[in-house]
Coordinates of C-alpha atoms in Angstrom, one line a residue:
M1 CA 62.3 -22.3 3.5
Q2 CA 65.0 -22.0 1.4
R3 CA 67.7 -24.7 1.7
I4 CA 71.5 -24.2 1.7
L5 CA 74.3 -27.0 1.4
I6 CA 77.4 -26.3 3.3
V7 CA 80.7 -28.5 1.8
E8 CA 83.2 -27.8 4.5
D9 CA 85.6 -30.2 6.2
E10 CA 86.3 -28.1 9.1
V11 CA 83.7 -29.1 11.6
K12 CA 83.7 -26.0 13.9
V13 CA 83.6 -23.6 10.7
A14 CA 80.8 -25.8 9.2
N15 CA 78.8 -26.1 12.2
A16 CA 79.1 -22.2 13.3
V17 CA 77.8 -21.3 9.6
R18 CA 75.0 -23.8 10.0
M19 CA 73.9 -22.7 13.4
G20 CA 74.1 -19.0 12.0
L21 CA 71.9 -19.6 9.0
E22 CA 69.4 -21.6 10.7
E23 CA 69.0 -18.8 13.4
N24 CA 68.2 -16.7 10.3
G25 CA 65.3 -19.1 8.9
F26 CA 67.3 -21.5 6.5
E27 CA 67.2 -25.0 6.3
V28 CA 70.9 -26.3 6.1
E29 CA 72.7 -29.6 5.2
V30 CA 76.3 -30.1 5.8
A31 CA 78.8 -32.2 3.8
Y32 CA 82.1 -32.9 5.8
D33 CA 84.1 -34.1 2.8
G34 CA 83.9 -34.1 -0.9
R35 CA 82.5 -37.3 -1.5
M36 CA 79.6 -36.5 0.5
G37 CA 79.4 -33.1 -1.1
K38 CA 79.3 -34.5 -4.5
S39 CA 76.4 -36.9 -3.7
L40 CA 74.7 -34.1 -1.9
A41 CA 74.9 -31.6 -4.4
T42 CA 73.9 -33.8 -7.4
S43 CA 71.0 -35.4 -5.7
G44 CA 69.4 -32.7 -3.2
D45 CA 67.1 -29.4 -4.2
Y46 CA 69.0 -26.8 -2.8
D47 CA 69.0 -22.8 -3.3
L48 CA 72.4 -22.1 -2.6
V49 CA 75.5 -23.8 -2.1
I50 CA 78.5 -22.9 0.1
L51 CA 81.6 -24.7 -0.9
D52 CA 85.3 -24.9 0.5
L53 CA 88.2 -25.7 -1.9
N54 CA 90.5 -27.9 0.0
L55 CA 88.2 -31.1 0.9
P56 CA 89.1 -34.8 1.5
H57 CA 88.2 -37.0 -1.3
S58 CA 87.3 -34.7 -3.9
N59 CA 88.1 -30.6 -4.0
G60 CA 85.8 -27.8 -4.5
Y61 CA 86.8 -26.9 -7.9
E62 CA 85.7 -30.6 -9.0
I63 CA 82.4 -30.2 -7.1
C64 CA 81.7 -26.7 -8.5
E65 CA 82.0 -27.8 -11.9
L66 CA 80.0 -30.9 -11.3
I67 CA 77.2 -28.5 -10.0
R68 CA 77.4 -26.0 -13.0
R69 CA 77.0 -29.0 -15.4
R70 CA 73.8 -30.1 -13.9
N71 CA 72.4 -26.6 -12.7
S72 CA 73.6 -23.4 -14.4
K73 CA 71.3 -21.2 -11.9
I74 CA 72.1 -22.2 -8.5
P75 CA 74.5 -19.7 -6.7
V76 CA 77.6 -21.3 -5.6
I77 CA 80.0 -19.2 -2.8
M78 CA 83.2 -20.3 -2.4
L79 CA 84.5 -20.0 1.5
T80 CA 88.3 -21.0 1.8
A81 CA 91.3 -20.1 3.1
L82 CA 92.9 -20.0 -0.3
G83 CA 93.2 -16.4 -1.3
G84 CA 95.3 -16.1 -4.1
M85 CA 94.3 -14.6 -7.3
E86 CA 95.0 -17.9 -9.2
D87 CA 92.9 -19.9 -6.8
K88 CA 89.8 -17.0 -7.1
M89 CA 90.3 -17.2 -11.3
Q90 CA 90.1 -20.8 -11.3
A91 CA 87.0 -20.8 -9.3
F92 CA 85.2 -18.1 -11.3
E93 CA 86.2 -19.7 -14.3
L94 CA 84.7 -23.1 -13.1
G95 CA 81.4 -21.0 -12.6
A96 CA 81.5 -20.0 -8.7
D97 CA 79.5 -16.9 -8.3
D98 CA 81.2 -15.4 -5.4
Y99 CA 84.6 -16.0 -3.5
L100 CA 85.0 -15.1 0.1
V101 CA 88.1 -15.8 2.2
K102 CA 88.6 -17.1 5.5
P103 CA 88.6 -15.7 8.2
F104 CA 85.5 -14.1 7.5
D105 CA 82.8 -12.0 9.1
F106 CA 79.4 -14.1 9.1
R107 CA 77.4 -11.0 8.7
E108 CA 79.3 -10.5 5.3
L109 CA 78.6 -14.1 4.3
L110 CA 75.0 -13.8 5.2
A111 CA 74.6 -10.4 3.3
R112 CA 75.8 -12.3 0.0
I113 CA 73.9 -15.2 0.6
R114 CA 70.7 -12.7 0.6
V115 CA 71.7 -11.0 -2.4
F116 CA 72.3 -14.0 -4.5
L117 CA 68.9 -15.7 -3.1
K118 CA 66.9 -12.5 -3.9
R119 CA 68.8 -12.2 -7.6
A120 CA 68.0 -15.9 -8.1
G121 CA 64.3 -15.4 -6.7
A122 CA 63.8 -12.5 -9.1
E123 CA 65.2 -14.5 -12.0
V124 CA 62.5 -17.2 -11.3
S125 CA 59.8 -14.7 -11.1
N126 CA 60.8 -12.8 -14.3
F127 CA 58.5 -13.9 -17.2
R128 CA 60.5 -11.7 -19.6
N129 CA 61.6 -13.3 -23.2
D130 CA 64.6 -15.4 -22.2
K131 CA 66.0 -14.9 -25.7
L132 CA 68.2 -11.9 -26.2
L133 CA 68.9 -10.7 -30.0
I134 CA 72.0 -8.6 -31.2
G135 CA 71.9 -8.8 -34.9
D136 CA 72.2 -12.3 -35.6
L137 CA 73.4 -13.3 -32.2
E138 CA 71.0 -14.9 -30.0
I139 CA 71.5 -15.7 -26.3
D140 CA 69.2 -18.0 -24.6
R141 CA 69.3 -17.0 -20.9
E142 CA 67.3 -20.1 -19.9
R143 CA 69.9 -22.6 -21.2
K144 CA 72.9 -20.2 -21.0
E145 CA 73.7 -20.6 -24.7
A146 CA 74.6 -18.4 -27.4
W147 CA 74.8 -18.7 -31.1
R148 CA 75.7 -16.5 -34.1
A149 CA 74.2 -16.8 -37.6
G150 CA 72.9 -20.4 -36.3
K151 CA 76.2 -21.7 -35.1
K152 CA 76.5 -22.4 -31.3
I153 CA 79.6 -20.5 -29.8
P154 CA 81.4 -22.2 -27.0
L155 CA 81.4 -20.3 -24.0
T156 CA 82.7 -20.6 -20.6
A157 CA 80.7 -19.7 -17.6
K158 CA 82.1 -16.3 -17.1
E159 CA 82.3 -15.6 -20.8
Y160 CA 78.7 -16.3 -20.7
Q161 CA 78.0 -14.0 -18.0
L162 CA 80.0 -11.2 -19.4
L163 CA 78.0 -11.7 -22.9
E164 CA 74.7 -11.7 -21.2
L165 CA 75.6 -8.5 -19.0
L166 CA 76.5 -6.6 -22.3
A167 CA 73.5 -7.8 -24.5
L168 CA 71.2 -6.9 -21.3
H169 CA 72.4 -3.4 -21.9
K170 CA 72.5 -3.4 -26.0
G171 CA 74.0 -0.4 -27.1
K172 CA 75.2 1.0 -23.6
V173 CA 78.7 1.5 -22.7
I174 CA 79.3 -1.0 -19.8
S175 CA 82.4 0.2 -17.6
K176 CA 85.2 -2.1 -16.0
M177 CA 83.8 -1.6 -12.7
T178 CA 80.5 -2.7 -13.4
I179 CA 81.7 -5.3 -15.2
A180 CA 83.8 -6.3 -12.2
E181 CA 80.8 -6.1 -9.8
K182 CA 78.2 -7.8 -11.8
V183 CA 80.2 -10.6 -13.5
W184 CA 83.2 -11.3 -10.9
N185 CA 81.6 -9.9 -7.6
I186 CA 84.7 -8.2 -6.8
D187 CA 86.0 -4.5 -6.3
F188 CA 87.8 -3.5 -9.6
D189 CA 91.5 -3.8 -9.3
T190 CA 93.3 -1.3 -11.8
G191 CA 96.2 -3.8 -11.7
T192 CA 94.8 -6.5 -13.3
N193 CA 93.9 -6.7 -16.9
V194 CA 91.4 -9.8 -16.5
I195 CA 88.4 -8.0 -18.0
E196 CA 90.5 -7.1 -21.1
V197 CA 91.4 -11.0 -21.5
Y198 CA 87.8 -11.8 -21.2
I199 CA 86.7 -9.4 -23.6
N200 CA 89.2 -10.4 -26.1
F201 CA 88.3 -14.2 -25.6
L202 CA 84.8 -13.0 -26.7
R203 CA 85.7 -11.2 -29.3
K204 CA 87.4 -14.3 -31.0
K205 CA 84.4 -16.3 -30.3
I206 CA 81.6 -14.1 -31.5
D207 CA 83.3 -11.7 -34.0
K208 CA 86.4 -13.4 -35.5
D209 CA 84.6 -15.3 -38.2
F210 CA 82.1 -12.5 -39.1
D211 CA 82.2 -9.1 -41.2
V212 CA 80.0 -7.4 -38.9
K213 CA 81.5 -7.0 -35.4
L214 CA 79.1 -6.7 -32.5
L215 CA 81.8 -6.4 -29.7
H216 CA 83.0 -2.8 -29.3
T217 CA 85.3 -0.7 -26.9
K218 CA 84.8 2.9 -25.8
T219 CA 88.4 4.0 -25.2
G220 CA 88.4 4.9 -21.4
M221 CA 85.0 4.1 -20.9
G222 CA 84.1 0.6 -21.2
Y223 CA 82.5 -2.0 -23.7
F224 CA 79.0 -2.4 -25.6
L225 CA 77.3 -4.6 -28.0
S226 CA 75.8 -3.4 -30.8
E227 CA 75.5 -4.1 -34.8
E228 CA 76.5 -0.6 -35.3
S229 CA 80.1 0.4 -34.1

């Protein structure tokens, strides 16, 4: 039975989600404040965490960051009343996998949970080589780390996910729409330049100090990683 942790201080919301998940065959634990959430998140063995942002004692950002320092693979879904773009960006920057704004439809939450658990299960059962190589760039998918010419590249969670996505499709152009869906799990908003911003972050980290550039732009189409321009 797959185990899910809910960190939510609104008792009615927490209990409603817990009951719905239990009816669908999940084992669920609930933390009603940030202190308990931190304790359970770091001591329990969970398959997925549902995390509110506004919590007593410790907020959801802090808990998400703590989870990511200890476990880079467990899916984290933010479930919060804060729907601003800055709130979303901060959550994704700290390693959240998805962001659902209250009020919400439980069926949508359940669908998202199943997608992430299925994806996580596929990764666990995938015995392919966990190292990706593009020229002298090496990506360790198990450790979620990258090196170029033997030098470790400091990456945020979203930078790593973007780099991994491009590396998995070496030489193939990946559109902004696909990047938004796979990395941010949101519909592409033509009014935001967040993808261009992160592409520039990556360029500075993996290409700036090297003669051979690996990250390329196909104007009007998207981005790709290749040893050849």
